[in-house]
Amino acid sequence: MQRPGLSVKHSEICRHVSDEGFAIANDLLDRGVVSRLCRLFESSSHGERNLLELSDVCDLTRCNEVRELVSAILGRECFAVRAILFDKTPETNWNVVWHQDRVIAVQQRKDSYGFRGWSMKAGVHHVQPPADIVGGMLALRLHLDDCGESNGPLQVIPGSHKFGFIADASLRGWKEKQSVTCAVKSGDAILIRPLLLHSSLKSVMPQRRRVIHIEFASCELPDGLQWHSRVA
Ligand SMILES: O=C(O)CCC(=O)C(=O)O
């Protein structure tokens, strides 16, 4: 049954994210917004971290199209916590092996039960929280360039987000399951639960593949830990 206040399109996306762990939202961003963002990231090479320090990216997390979509899944109280640009260019091209996104960015290191594997990335503390915290999050991948079969698209294993942290020893079995290739156009978005197993191939096209990857959460962290960024 459709939740009250949700469009049919949003309720279908919610259902797909809940059952399969991902969904594609076609034409989420209009051409003008995409062109502005392409100009902003014209000279980036392989990627950039800490994008929530840029006002254009904060504005993007707050625009109606993004807010309505993300809050249909996480609720009205959700906020953006981390944003990264991924780019593949003819000069900087790579594949990403099957993995789950397990770490979050926090303001300070504080010991708390179930938080482990502390590291620093681009001057920011990162840590793996308990699986229910990262499992409750949502990533929105906004595509600035077309990303078909030959331009390093995201591949996912539907349903794998429901199994918490998947041990390396079980990965082999998962990799034998049917994966889905998420081919998208410029302006489309892919929503994924961070615990969904995903990978991507090298691009075999002499063309850029810019993706703004934004993570959203809707819960507080325990024991005085604070999300590194919080854009609501
Ligand atoms: O955009 C990609 O190719 C996947 C990147 C990714 O999932 C990651 O680095 O965690």
Short mmCIF file of C-alpha atoms and ligand atoms in Angstrom, two decimals:
data_model
loop_
_atom_site.label_atom_id
_atom_site.label_comp_id
_atom_site.label_asym_id
_atom_site.label_seq_id
_atom_site.Cartn_x
_atom_site.Cartn_y
_atom_site.Cartn_z
CA MET A 1 0.00 0.00 0.00
CA GLN A 2 1.22 3.50 -0.79
CA ARG A 3 2.32 5.55 2.25
CA PRO A 4 0.20 8.72 2.65
CA GLY A 5 1.74 11.77 0.99
CA LEU A 6 4.08 9.84 -1.33
CA SER A 7 3.80 10.03 -5.10
CA VAL A 8 3.45 6.73 -6.93
CA LYS A 9 6.96 7.24 -8.30
CA HIS A 10 8.42 7.77 -4.82
CA SER A 11 6.56 4.85 -3.29
CA GLU A 12 7.83 2.57 -6.07
CA ILE A 13 11.40 3.78 -5.44
CA CYS A 14 10.96 3.23 -1.65
CA ARG A 15 9.74 -0.31 -2.26
CA HIS A 16 12.66 -1.07 -4.57
CA VAL A 17 15.21 0.31 -2.09
CA SER A 18 13.65 -1.71 0.70
CA ASP A 19 13.46 -5.00 -1.24
CA GLU A 20 16.49 -4.80 -3.51
CA GLY A 21 18.73 -2.26 -1.73
CA PHE A 22 18.87 0.17 -4.65
CA ALA A 23 16.74 2.09 -7.15
CA ILE A 24 17.26 4.36 -10.13
CA ALA A 25 15.55 7.76 -10.23
CA ASN A 26 15.58 8.93 -13.85
CA ASP A 27 15.87 12.65 -14.68
CA LEU A 28 16.20 13.71 -11.05
CA LEU A 29 18.24 16.80 -11.94
CA ASP A 30 17.40 19.16 -14.75
CA ARG A 31 19.88 20.18 -17.44
CA GLY A 32 20.63 23.58 -15.90
CA VAL A 33 21.62 22.06 -12.53
CA VAL A 34 23.74 19.37 -14.21
CA SER A 35 25.57 21.96 -16.35
CA ARG A 36 26.33 24.08 -13.27
CA LEU A 37 27.70 21.07 -11.40
CA CYS A 38 29.74 19.98 -14.43
CA ARG A 39 31.36 23.42 -14.49
CA LEU A 40 32.06 23.20 -10.74
CA PHE A 41 33.86 19.88 -11.23
CA GLU A 42 35.37 20.64 -14.65
CA SER A 43 38.97 20.41 -13.46
CA SER A 44 38.66 17.62 -10.89
CA SER A 45 40.71 14.55 -11.74
CA HIS A 46 39.80 11.20 -10.15
CA GLY A 47 37.68 12.49 -7.29
CA GLU A 48 37.31 14.82 -4.32
CA ARG A 49 36.30 14.33 -0.71
CA ASN A 50 34.59 16.65 1.79
CA LEU A 51 32.18 18.10 -0.78
CA LEU A 52 29.77 19.27 1.92
CA GLU A 53 32.24 22.14 2.43
CA LEU A 54 30.99 23.52 -0.91
CA SER A 55 27.84 25.63 -0.80
CA ASP A 56 26.69 24.36 -4.22
CA VAL A 57 26.73 20.79 -2.95
CA CYS A 58 24.95 21.73 0.30
CA ASP A 59 22.29 23.48 -1.83
CA LEU A 60 21.98 20.32 -3.91
CA THR A 61 21.27 18.20 -0.80
CA ARG A 62 18.49 20.67 0.07
CA CYS A 63 16.80 21.02 -3.31
CA ASN A 64 13.23 19.74 -3.50
CA GLU A 65 13.95 16.88 -5.88
CA VAL A 66 16.65 15.45 -3.60
CA ARG A 67 14.93 16.16 -0.26
CA GLU A 68 11.62 14.63 -1.31
CA LEU A 69 13.25 11.51 -2.64
CA VAL A 70 15.58 10.91 0.30
CA SER A 71 13.05 11.81 2.98
CA ALA A 72 10.53 9.42 1.39
CA ILE A 73 12.94 6.68 2.48
CA LEU A 74 14.68 8.02 5.60
CA GLY A 75 12.01 10.37 6.92
CA ARG A 76 11.78 14.18 7.17
CA GLU A 77 14.48 14.39 9.87
CA CYS A 78 17.24 13.04 7.61
CA PHE A 79 20.42 15.02 6.92
CA ALA A 80 23.43 14.75 4.60
CA VAL A 81 26.59 13.55 6.35
CA ARG A 82 29.24 13.06 3.68
CA ALA A 83 29.70 13.78 -0.02
CA ILE A 84 32.41 12.59 -2.41
CA LEU A 85 33.01 13.08 -6.12
CA PHE A 86 33.99 9.95 -8.06
CA ASP A 87 35.36 10.53 -11.51
CA LYS A 88 36.83 8.18 -14.06
CA THR A 89 38.69 9.82 -16.87
CA PRO A 90 40.80 8.37 -19.67
CA GLU A 91 43.86 9.27 -17.54
CA THR A 92 42.56 8.10 -14.14
CA ASN A 93 40.52 4.98 -14.62
CA TRP A 94 40.03 2.13 -12.19
CA ASN A 95 37.78 -0.74 -11.22
CA VAL A 96 36.26 -1.14 -7.76
CA VAL A 97 35.96 -4.66 -6.36
CA TRP A 98 32.82 -5.98 -4.65
CA HIS A 99 32.42 -4.31 -1.27
CA GLN A 100 29.99 -2.69 1.16
CA ASP A 101 30.39 0.94 2.27
CA ARG A 102 30.97 0.51 5.98
CA VAL A 103 32.57 3.67 7.31
CA ILE A 104 31.22 7.01 8.42
CA ALA A 105 32.94 10.38 8.94
CA VAL A 106 32.89 11.86 12.45
CA GLN A 107 34.14 15.06 14.08
CA GLN A 108 36.36 13.48 16.73
CA ARG A 109 37.67 10.13 17.76
CA LYS A 110 35.82 8.81 20.85
CA ASP A 111 35.74 5.19 21.90
CA SER A 112 32.30 3.65 21.81
CA TYR A 113 31.15 0.04 21.86
CA GLY A 114 31.03 -1.46 18.36
CA PHE A 115 32.97 1.38 16.66
CA ARG A 116 36.23 0.10 15.20
CA GLY A 117 38.83 0.52 12.46
CA TRP A 118 39.55 4.22 12.96
CA SER A 119 41.31 5.99 10.08
CA MET A 120 41.90 9.47 8.67
CA LYS A 121 40.81 10.34 5.15
CA ALA A 122 41.50 13.82 3.77
CA GLY A 123 41.94 15.14 7.33
CA VAL A 124 38.66 13.65 8.63
CA HIS A 125 38.20 10.86 11.20
CA HIS A 126 36.46 7.79 9.78
CA VAL A 127 35.25 4.72 11.63
CA GLN A 128 33.18 1.59 11.07
CA PRO A 129 30.07 1.85 13.27
CA PRO A 130 27.80 -1.07 14.21
CA ALA A 131 26.01 -2.48 11.15
CA ASP A 132 22.59 -1.11 12.12
CA ILE A 133 23.87 2.49 11.92
CA VAL A 134 25.36 2.20 8.46
CA GLY A 135 22.52 -0.10 7.38
CA GLY A 136 20.03 2.68 8.17
CA MET A 137 21.76 5.15 5.89
CA LEU A 138 21.16 5.90 2.23
CA ALA A 139 23.55 7.02 -0.51
CA LEU A 140 22.38 9.07 -3.46
CA ARG A 141 24.67 8.94 -6.48
CA LEU A 142 23.99 11.86 -8.83
CA HIS A 143 25.37 11.27 -12.31
CA LEU A 144 26.72 14.29 -14.19
CA ASP A 145 27.79 12.28 -17.27
CA ASP A 146 26.10 9.43 -19.12
CA CYS A 147 27.25 6.14 -17.65
CA GLY A 148 26.37 3.21 -19.89
CA GLU A 149 27.76 -0.32 -19.99
CA SER A 150 31.16 0.84 -21.23
CA ASN A 151 31.66 3.83 -18.94
CA GLY A 152 32.39 2.03 -15.65
CA PRO A 153 28.82 1.65 -14.37
CA LEU A 154 27.92 0.60 -10.85
CA GLN A 155 27.07 -3.07 -10.42
CA VAL A 156 25.03 -4.29 -7.46
CA ILE A 157 23.90 -7.58 -5.96
CA PRO A 158 20.19 -7.11 -5.17
CA GLY A 159 19.10 -7.99 -1.64
CA SER A 160 22.63 -8.19 -0.19
CA HIS A 161 21.95 -5.14 2.03
CA LYS A 162 19.78 -7.28 4.31
CA PHE A 163 22.64 -9.36 5.73
CA GLY A 164 24.59 -6.88 7.88
CA PHE A 165 28.35 -6.89 7.44
CA ILE A 166 29.16 -9.68 5.01
CA ALA A 167 32.32 -11.58 5.97
CA ASP A 168 35.09 -11.89 3.38
CA ALA A 169 34.68 -15.69 3.55
CA SER A 170 31.08 -15.41 2.28
CA LEU A 171 31.87 -12.97 -0.51
CA ARG A 172 32.63 -15.71 -2.99
CA GLY A 173 29.11 -17.14 -2.67
CA TRP A 174 27.61 -13.69 -3.08
CA LYS A 175 29.68 -12.96 -6.20
CA GLU A 176 28.12 -16.00 -7.88
CA LYS A 177 24.67 -14.46 -7.52
CA GLN A 178 23.08 -12.45 -10.31
CA SER A 179 24.33 -8.86 -10.34
CA VAL A 180 22.61 -5.87 -11.92
CA THR A 181 24.43 -3.21 -13.94
CA CYS A 182 23.08 0.28 -13.27
CA ALA A 183 23.41 2.09 -16.59
CA VAL A 184 22.19 5.68 -16.27
CA LYS A 185 22.07 8.98 -18.10
CA SER A 186 23.36 12.39 -17.06
CA GLY A 187 20.86 13.82 -14.54
CA ASP A 188 19.76 10.38 -13.29
CA ALA A 189 20.44 9.22 -9.73
CA ILE A 190 21.03 5.85 -8.14
CA LEU A 191 19.96 5.33 -4.55
CA ILE A 192 21.77 2.60 -2.67
CA ARG A 193 21.83 1.28 0.84
CA PRO A 194 25.52 1.39 1.88
CA LEU A 195 25.51 -2.30 2.86
CA LEU A 196 24.44 -3.38 -0.63
CA LEU A 197 27.37 -5.23 -2.26
CA HIS A 198 28.56 -3.10 -5.16
CA SER A 199 31.47 -2.81 -7.55
CA SER A 200 32.31 -1.02 -10.75
CA LEU A 201 34.28 -1.82 -13.88
CA LYS A 202 36.98 0.23 -15.53
CA SER A 203 35.63 2.59 -18.12
CA VAL A 204 36.49 1.59 -21.66
CA MET A 205 35.32 4.88 -23.09
CA PRO A 206 37.38 8.02 -23.57
CA GLN A 207 34.85 10.01 -21.60
CA ARG A 208 34.42 11.32 -18.05
CA ARG A 209 32.17 9.67 -15.50
CA ARG A 210 31.46 12.15 -12.72
CA VAL A 211 29.25 11.02 -9.85
CA ILE A 212 28.41 13.08 -6.76
CA HIS A 213 27.95 10.49 -4.03
CA ILE A 214 26.02 11.90 -1.06
CA GLU A 215 25.31 9.92 2.11
CA PHE A 216 22.32 10.65 4.32
CA ALA A 217 21.51 9.50 7.85
CA SER A 218 18.62 10.01 10.24
CA CYS A 219 19.97 8.86 13.61
CA GLU A 220 22.19 10.35 16.29
CA LEU A 221 25.48 8.67 17.20
CA PRO A 222 26.08 7.36 20.74
CA ASP A 223 28.52 8.43 23.46
CA GLY A 224 29.08 11.99 22.26
CA LEU A 225 30.22 10.98 18.78
CA GLN A 226 29.10 13.54 16.18
CA TRP A 227 28.63 13.17 12.43
CA HIS A 228 31.39 15.10 10.69
CA SER A 229 28.86 17.08 8.66
CA ARG A 230 25.17 17.53 9.10
CA VAL A 231 23.32 19.37 6.35
CA ALA A 232 19.55 19.41 6.82
O1 LIG B 1 31.75 4.98 -8.38
C1 LIG B 1 32.28 3.88 -8.30
O2 LIG B 1 32.89 3.38 -9.21
C2 LIG B 1 32.13 3.10 -7.03
C3 LIG B 1 32.82 3.81 -5.93
C4 LIG B 1 32.53 3.14 -4.65
O3 LIG B 1 31.59 2.46 -4.48
C5 LIG B 1 33.42 3.32 -3.54
O4 LIG B 1 34.55 3.80 -3.73
O5 LIG B 1 33.01 2.94 -2.42
#
